[in-house]
Amino acid sequence: MIIYCEECGFKNTIDETRIKGPDPQIPCEKCGDFLRFYGLKAKAIQSSPRSHKAMVRSCLVLKYGKVVVLVNETNARVEIGRQKSNDIQVVKNRVSRTHALIEYKNGKYYLTDQSSNGTYLIMEGRKGVTVKKEEVLLTAKGVIGPGYKVDLKSPEGIHFFFEQTP
């Protein structure tokens, strides 16, 4: 599992067997700050009732222009890319035919890059990173740039956020 440090933005590769109990104390490999594991139900850090409530997510909403796609148990895989057959079609030079996947697995949401140019990812409260041929856990709302850099307000990015559904 890949977890980005909230303090320094470093990409940490964590063996999931190390995540034990309600408050795992796993330090960042670069700065030593303890990593936060949002959205890991029984394994999540529970600092307050408000933050615990925010971690319970039932749906991931993806927005690109006028296109809105939900990722959940019933629609567990969304394809992003240049081809018309993708759930979210992004027609730009640096976007691969099937560029990236968003998947719901075991109650968590993942971004997997399958492209030549990488996928830029920025989540609220964190530094942006380029994901290349790997899977990343989505832990906070943010923006995806398939093959190009985006920021949190970028109109050309794929915006995503978590939403409770009844």
Coordinates of N, CA and C in Angstrom, one line a residue:
M1 N 0.9 -1.2 0.0 CA 0.0 0.0 0.0 C 0.9 1.2 0.0
I2 N 0.5 2.2 -0.7 CA 1.2 3.5 -0.8 C 0.5 4.6 0.0
I3 N 1.2 5.2 1.0 CA 0.6 6.3 1.8 C 1.5 7.5 1.7
Y4 N 1.0 8.6 1.3 CA 1.7 9.8 1.2 C 1.7 10.6 2.6
C5 N 2.9 11.0 3.0 CA 3.0 11.7 4.3 C 2.3 13.1 4.2
E6 N 1.5 13.4 5.2 CA 0.8 14.7 5.2 C 1.8 15.8 5.5
E7 N 2.8 15.5 6.2 CA 3.8 16.5 6.6 C 4.8 16.9 5.5
C8 N 5.4 15.9 4.9 CA 6.4 16.2 3.9 C 6.1 15.8 2.4
G9 N 5.0 15.0 2.3 CA 4.5 14.6 1.0 C 5.3 13.4 0.4
F10 N 6.2 12.8 1.2 CA 6.9 11.6 0.8 C 6.0 10.4 0.5
K11 N 6.3 9.6 -0.5 CA 5.6 8.4 -0.8 C 6.2 7.2 0.0
N12 N 5.4 6.7 0.9 CA 5.8 5.6 1.7 C 5.1 4.3 1.2
T13 N 5.9 3.3 1.1 CA 5.3 2.0 0.7 C 5.2 1.2 2.0
I14 N 4.0 0.9 2.4 CA 3.7 0.2 3.7 C 3.1 -1.2 3.4
D15 N 3.7 -2.2 4.1 CA 3.1 -3.5 4.1 C 1.8 -3.5 5.0
E16 N 0.7 -3.9 4.5 CA -0.6 -3.8 5.2 C -0.6 -4.6 6.5
T17 N 0.3 -5.6 6.6 CA 0.3 -6.4 7.8 C 0.9 -5.5 9.0
R18 N 1.5 -4.4 8.7 CA 2.1 -3.5 9.8 C 1.0 -2.7 10.4
I19 N -0.2 -2.5 9.7 CA -1.3 -1.7 10.2 C -2.1 -2.5 11.1
K20 N -2.0 -2.3 12.4 CA -2.7 -3.1 13.4 C -3.3 -2.1 14.5
G21 N -4.5 -2.5 14.9 CA -5.2 -1.7 15.9 C -5.8 -0.4 15.4
P22 N -6.5 0.3 16.3 CA -7.2 1.5 15.9 C -6.3 2.7 15.7
D23 N -5.0 2.7 16.2 CA -4.1 3.8 16.1 C -2.7 3.3 15.7
P24 N -2.5 2.9 14.4 CA -1.2 2.5 14.0 C -0.2 3.6 14.1
Q25 N 1.0 3.3 14.7 CA 2.1 4.3 14.9 C 3.2 3.9 13.9
I26 N 3.0 4.3 12.6 CA 4.0 4.0 11.6 C 4.5 5.3 11.1
P27 N 5.9 5.5 11.3 CA 6.4 6.8 10.9 C 6.8 6.9 9.4
C28 N 6.8 8.1 8.9 CA 7.2 8.4 7.5 C 8.7 8.0 7.4
E29 N 9.0 7.4 6.3 CA 10.4 7.0 6.1 C 11.3 8.2 5.9
K30 N 10.8 9.3 5.5 CA 11.6 10.5 5.3 C 11.7 11.4 6.5
C31 N 10.5 11.9 7.0 CA 10.6 12.9 8.1 C 10.3 12.4 9.5
G32 N 9.7 11.1 9.6 CA 9.5 10.5 10.9 C 8.1 10.9 11.5
D33 N 7.3 11.7 10.8 CA 6.0 12.1 11.3 C 5.1 10.8 11.1
F34 N 4.2 10.6 12.1 CA 3.3 9.4 12.0 C 2.4 9.6 10.8
L35 N 2.2 8.5 10.0 CA 1.3 8.5 8.9 C -0.1 8.4 9.4
R36 N -1.0 8.9 8.6 CA -2.4 8.8 8.9 C -3.1 7.9 7.8
F37 N -3.9 7.0 8.3 CA -4.6 6.0 7.4 C -6.1 6.3 7.4
Y38 N -6.5 7.3 6.6 CA -7.9 7.6 6.5 C -8.7 6.5 5.7
G39 N -9.9 6.2 6.2 CA -10.7 5.3 5.4 C -10.4 3.9 5.6
L40 N -9.6 3.5 6.6 CA -9.3 2.1 6.8 C -10.2 1.5 8.0
K41 N -11.4 1.8 8.0 CA -12.4 1.4 9.0 C -11.8 1.0 10.3
A42 N -11.6 -0.3 10.6 CA -11.1 -0.7 11.9 C -9.6 -0.3 12.2
K43 N -8.9 0.0 11.1 CA -7.5 0.4 11.3 C -7.3 1.9 11.3
A44 N -8.3 2.6 11.1 CA -8.1 4.1 11.0 C -7.8 4.8 12.3
I45 N -7.0 5.9 12.2 CA -6.7 6.7 13.3 C -8.0 7.4 13.7
Q46 N -8.4 7.4 15.0 CA -9.6 8.0 15.4 C -9.3 9.1 16.4
S47 N -9.0 10.3 15.9 CA -8.6 11.4 16.7 C -9.8 12.1 17.3
S48 N -11.0 12.1 16.7 CA -12.1 12.7 17.2 C -13.4 12.1 16.6
P49 N -14.5 12.3 17.2 CA -15.8 11.7 16.6 C -16.0 12.3 15.2
R50 N -15.7 13.6 15.0 CA -16.0 14.3 13.8 C -15.1 13.7 12.6
S51 N -13.8 13.5 12.9 CA -12.9 12.9 11.9 C -13.3 11.5 11.6
H52 N -13.8 10.7 12.6 CA -14.2 9.3 12.4 C -15.4 9.3 11.4
K53 N -16.3 10.2 11.7 CA -17.5 10.3 10.8 C -17.1 10.6 9.4
A54 N -16.1 11.5 9.2 CA -15.7 11.8 7.9 C -15.0 10.7 7.1
M55 N -14.5 9.7 7.9 CA -13.8 8.6 7.3 C -14.8 7.5 6.7
V56 N -16.0 7.5 7.2 CA -17.0 6.5 6.7 C -17.5 7.0 5.3
R57 N -17.2 6.3 4.2 CA -17.5 6.8 2.9 C -18.2 5.6 2.2
S58 N -19.3 6.0 1.5 CA -20.0 4.9 0.7 C -19.9 5.1 -0.8
C59 N -19.4 6.3 -1.2 CA -19.4 6.5 -2.7 C -18.3 7.5 -3.0
L60 N -17.6 7.3 -4.1 CA -16.7 8.3 -4.6 C -17.3 8.9 -5.9
V61 N -17.3 10.3 -5.9 CA -17.9 11.0 -7.0 C -16.8 11.6 -7.9
L62 N -16.8 11.3 -9.2 CA -15.8 11.8 -10.1 C -16.5 12.8 -11.1
K63 N -15.9 14.0 -11.2 CA -16.5 15.0 -12.1 C -15.5 15.5 -13.1
Y64 N -15.8 15.4 -14.4 CA -15.0 15.9 -15.4 C -15.9 16.7 -16.4
G65 N -15.8 18.0 -16.4 CA -16.7 18.8 -17.2 C -18.1 18.6 -16.8
K66 N -18.9 18.1 -17.7 CA -20.3 17.8 -17.4 C -20.6 16.4 -17.1
V67 N -19.5 15.6 -17.1 CA -19.6 14.1 -16.8 C -19.5 13.9 -15.3
V68 N -20.4 13.2 -14.8 CA -20.3 12.8 -13.4 C -20.5 11.2 -13.3
V69 N -19.5 10.6 -12.6 CA -19.5 9.1 -12.5 C -19.3 8.8 -11.0
L70 N -20.1 7.8 -10.6 CA -20.1 7.4 -9.2 C -19.3 6.0 -9.2
V71 N -18.4 5.9 -8.1 CA -17.7 4.7 -7.9 C -18.2 4.1 -6.6
N72 N -18.7 2.9 -6.6 CA -19.2 2.3 -5.3 C -19.2 0.8 -5.5
E73 N -19.9 0.1 -4.6 CA -20.0 -1.4 -4.7 C -20.6 -1.9 -6.0
T74 N -21.6 -1.2 -6.5 CA -22.2 -1.7 -7.7 C -21.5 -1.2 -9.0
N75 N -20.8 -0.1 -8.9 CA -20.0 0.4 -10.1 C -18.6 0.5 -9.6
A76 N -17.9 -0.6 -9.4 CA -16.6 -0.7 -8.7 C -15.4 -0.4 -9.5
R77 N -15.6 -0.2 -10.8 CA -14.4 0.0 -11.7 C -14.7 1.1 -12.7
V78 N -13.9 2.2 -12.8 CA -14.1 3.3 -13.7 C -12.9 3.4 -14.5
E79 N -13.0 3.5 -15.9 CA -11.8 3.6 -16.7 C -11.8 5.1 -17.2
I80 N -10.5 5.6 -17.2 CA -10.3 7.0 -17.7 C -9.3 6.9 -18.8
G81 N -9.6 7.6 -19.9 CA -8.6 7.6 -21.0 C -9.2 8.3 -22.3
R82 N -8.4 8.1 -23.4 CA -8.8 8.8 -24.6 C -9.8 8.1 -25.4
Q83 N -10.0 6.8 -25.3 CA -11.0 6.0 -26.0 C -12.4 6.3 -25.7
K84 N -13.3 6.3 -26.6 CA -14.7 6.5 -26.4 C -15.3 5.5 -25.4
S85 N -14.8 4.3 -25.4 CA -15.3 3.3 -24.5 C -15.1 3.5 -23.0
N86 N -14.2 4.5 -22.7 CA -13.9 4.8 -21.3 C -15.1 5.4 -20.6
D87 N -15.2 5.2 -19.3 CA -16.3 5.9 -18.5 C -16.1 7.4 -18.5
I88 N -14.8 7.8 -18.4 CA -14.5 9.3 -18.5 C -13.5 9.4 -19.7
Q89 N -13.9 10.0 -20.8 CA -13.1 10.2 -21.9 C -12.4 11.6 -21.8
V90 N -11.1 11.5 -21.9 CA -10.3 12.8 -21.9 C -9.4 12.8 -23.2
V91 N -9.8 13.7 -24.1 CA -9.2 13.7 -25.4 C -8.1 14.8 -25.4
K92 N -6.8 14.3 -25.0 CA -5.7 15.2 -25.0 C -4.5 14.4 -25.5
N93 N -3.5 15.0 -26.0 CA -2.3 14.4 -26.6 C -1.6 13.4 -25.6
R94 N -1.4 13.8 -24.4 CA -0.7 13.0 -23.4 C -1.5 12.0 -22.7
V95 N -2.7 11.8 -23.1 CA -3.6 10.8 -22.4 C -3.6 9.5 -23.2
S96 N -3.3 8.4 -22.5 CA -3.3 7.1 -23.2 C -4.8 6.7 -23.5
R97 N -4.9 5.6 -24.3 CA -6.2 5.1 -24.7 C -7.0 4.7 -23.4
T98 N -6.3 3.8 -22.6 CA -6.8 3.5 -21.3 C -5.8 4.0 -20.3
H99 N -6.0 5.1 -19.8 CA -4.9 5.8 -19.0 C -4.8 5.4 -17.6
A100 N -6.0 5.4 -16.9 CA -6.0 5.0 -15.5 C -7.3 4.4 -15.1
L101 N -7.3 3.7 -13.9 CA -8.5 3.1 -13.4 C -8.8 3.7 -12.0
I102 N -10.0 3.8 -11.6 CA -10.4 4.1 -10.3 C -11.2 2.9 -9.9
E103 N -10.8 2.2 -8.7 CA -11.5 1.0 -8.3 C -11.9 1.0 -6.9
Y104 N -13.0 0.4 -6.6 CA -13.5 0.2 -5.2 C -13.2 -1.2 -4.9
K105 N -12.3 -1.4 -3.8 CA -11.9 -2.8 -3.4 C -11.9 -2.8 -1.9
N106 N -12.6 -3.7 -1.3 CA -12.6 -4.0 0.1 C -12.9 -2.7 0.9
G107 N -13.8 -1.9 0.4 CA -14.2 -0.7 1.1 C -13.3 0.5 0.9
K108 N -12.4 0.4 0.0 CA -11.4 1.5 -0.2 C -11.4 1.9 -1.7
Y109 N -10.9 3.1 -2.0 CA -10.9 3.5 -3.4 C -9.4 3.7 -3.8
Y110 N -9.1 3.2 -5.0 CA -7.7 3.2 -5.5 C -7.7 3.8 -6.9
L111 N -6.6 4.6 -7.1 CA -6.3 5.0 -8.5 C -5.1 4.2 -9.0
T112 N -5.2 3.6 -10.2 CA -4.1 2.8 -10.8 C -3.8 3.4 -12.1
D113 N -2.5 3.8 -12.2 CA -2.0 4.4 -13.5 C -1.7 3.2 -14.5
Q114 N -2.1 3.3 -15.7 CA -1.7 2.3 -16.7 C -1.1 3.0 -18.0
S115 N -0.6 4.2 -17.8 CA -0.3 5.0 -19.0 C 1.2 5.1 -19.2
S116 N 1.6 5.8 -20.3 CA 3.0 6.0 -20.7 C 3.5 7.3 -20.0
N117 N 2.6 8.2 -19.7 CA 3.0 9.5 -19.2 C 2.8 9.7 -17.7
G118 N 2.1 8.8 -17.1 CA 1.8 9.0 -15.7 C 0.5 9.7 -15.4
T119 N 0.0 9.7 -14.2 CA -1.2 10.4 -13.8 C -0.9 11.3 -12.6
Y120 N -1.1 12.6 -12.8 CA -0.9 13.5 -11.7 C -2.0 13.4 -10.7
L121 N -1.7 13.4 -9.4 CA -2.7 13.3 -8.4 C -2.4 14.3 -7.3
I122 N -3.4 15.1 -6.9 CA -3.3 16.0 -5.8 C -4.5 15.8 -4.9
M123 N -4.3 15.6 -3.6 CA -5.4 15.5 -2.7 C -5.3 16.6 -1.7
E124 N -6.4 17.1 -1.2 CA -6.5 18.2 -0.3 C -5.6 18.0 0.9
G125 N -4.8 19.0 1.2 CA -3.8 18.9 2.4 C -2.5 18.2 2.1
R126 N -2.3 17.8 0.8 CA -1.1 17.1 0.4 C -0.5 17.7 -0.8
K127 N 0.8 17.4 -1.0 CA 1.5 17.8 -2.2 C 1.1 16.9 -3.4
G128 N 1.1 17.5 -4.6 CA 0.8 16.7 -5.8 C 1.9 15.7 -6.1
V129 N 1.5 14.6 -6.7 CA 2.5 13.6 -7.1 C 2.1 13.0 -8.5
T130 N 3.1 12.5 -9.1 CA 2.9 11.8 -10.4 C 2.9 10.3 -10.1
V131 N 1.8 9.6 -10.4 CA 1.7 8.2 -10.2 C 2.1 7.5 -11.5
K132 N 3.0 6.6 -11.5 CA 3.4 5.9 -12.7 C 3.4 4.4 -12.5
K133 N 2.5 3.7 -13.2 CA 2.4 2.2 -13.2 C 2.2 1.7 -11.8
E134 N 1.5 2.4 -10.9 CA 1.3 1.9 -9.6 C -0.1 2.2 -9.1
E135 N -0.5 1.7 -8.0 CA -1.8 1.8 -7.4 C -1.7 2.7 -6.1
V136 N -2.6 3.7 -6.0 CA -2.5 4.6 -4.8 C -3.9 4.7 -4.2
L137 N -3.9 4.6 -2.9 CA -5.1 4.7 -2.1 C -5.6 6.2 -2.1
L138 N -6.9 6.4 -2.4 CA -7.4 7.8 -2.4 C -8.0 8.0 -1.0
T139 N -7.5 9.0 -0.3 CA -7.9 9.2 1.1 C -8.5 10.5 1.4
A140 N -8.5 11.5 0.5 CA -9.1 12.8 0.6 C -9.6 13.3 -0.7
K141 N -10.4 14.3 -0.7 CA -10.9 14.8 -2.0 C -9.7 15.4 -2.7
G142 N -9.8 15.5 -4.1 CA -8.7 16.0 -4.9 C -9.0 16.0 -6.3
V143 N -7.9 16.1 -7.1 CA -8.0 16.3 -8.6 C -7.0 15.3 -9.2
I144 N -7.4 14.7 -10.4 CA -6.6 13.8 -11.1 C -6.3 14.5 -12.5
G145 N -5.1 14.5 -12.9 CA -4.7 15.0 -14.2 C -4.0 13.8 -15.0
P146 N -4.8 13.2 -15.9 CA -4.2 12.1 -16.7 C -3.3 12.5 -17.7
G147 N -2.0 12.4 -17.4 CA -0.9 12.8 -18.4 C -0.5 14.3 -18.2
Y148 N -1.2 15.1 -17.4 CA -0.8 16.5 -17.2 C -1.0 16.9 -15.8
K149 N -0.3 18.0 -15.4 CA -0.3 18.5 -14.0 C -1.6 19.4 -13.8
V150 N -2.2 19.2 -12.7 CA -3.4 20.0 -12.3 C -3.2 20.5 -10.9
D151 N -4.1 21.5 -10.5 CA -4.1 21.9 -9.1 C -5.6 21.7 -8.6
L152 N -5.8 22.0 -7.3 CA -7.1 21.7 -6.7 C -8.3 22.5 -7.4
K153 N -7.9 23.6 -8.1 CA -9.0 24.4 -8.7 C -9.0 24.3 -10.3
S154 N -8.2 23.4 -10.8 CA -8.0 23.2 -12.2 C -9.3 22.8 -12.9
P155 N -9.8 23.6 -13.8 CA -11.1 23.2 -14.5 C -10.8 22.0 -15.5
E156 N -9.6 21.7 -15.8 CA -9.3 20.6 -16.8 C -9.0 19.3 -16.1
G157 N -9.1 19.3 -14.8 CA -8.8 18.1 -14.0 C -10.1 17.3 -13.8
I158 N -9.9 16.0 -13.3 CA -11.0 15.2 -12.9 C -11.1 15.3 -11.4
H159 N -12.1 16.0 -10.9 CA -12.3 16.3 -9.5 C -13.0 15.1 -8.9
F160 N -12.6 14.8 -7.6 CA -13.2 13.7 -6.9 C -13.4 14.0 -5.5
F161 N -14.5 13.5 -4.9 CA -14.8 13.6 -3.5 C -15.6 12.5 -3.0
F162 N -15.6 12.3 -1.7 CA -16.4 11.2 -1.1 C -17.7 11.7 -0.6
E163 N -18.8 10.8 -0.8 CA -20.1 11.3 -0.4 C -20.9 10.1 0.2
Q164 N -21.7 10.4 1.2 CA -22.5 9.4 1.8 C -23.8 9.3 1.0
T165 N -24.2 8.1 0.8 CA -25.5 7.8 0.1 C -26.4 7.1 1.1
P166 N -27.7 7.4 1.0 CA -28.7 6.8 1.9 C -28.8 5.3 1.7

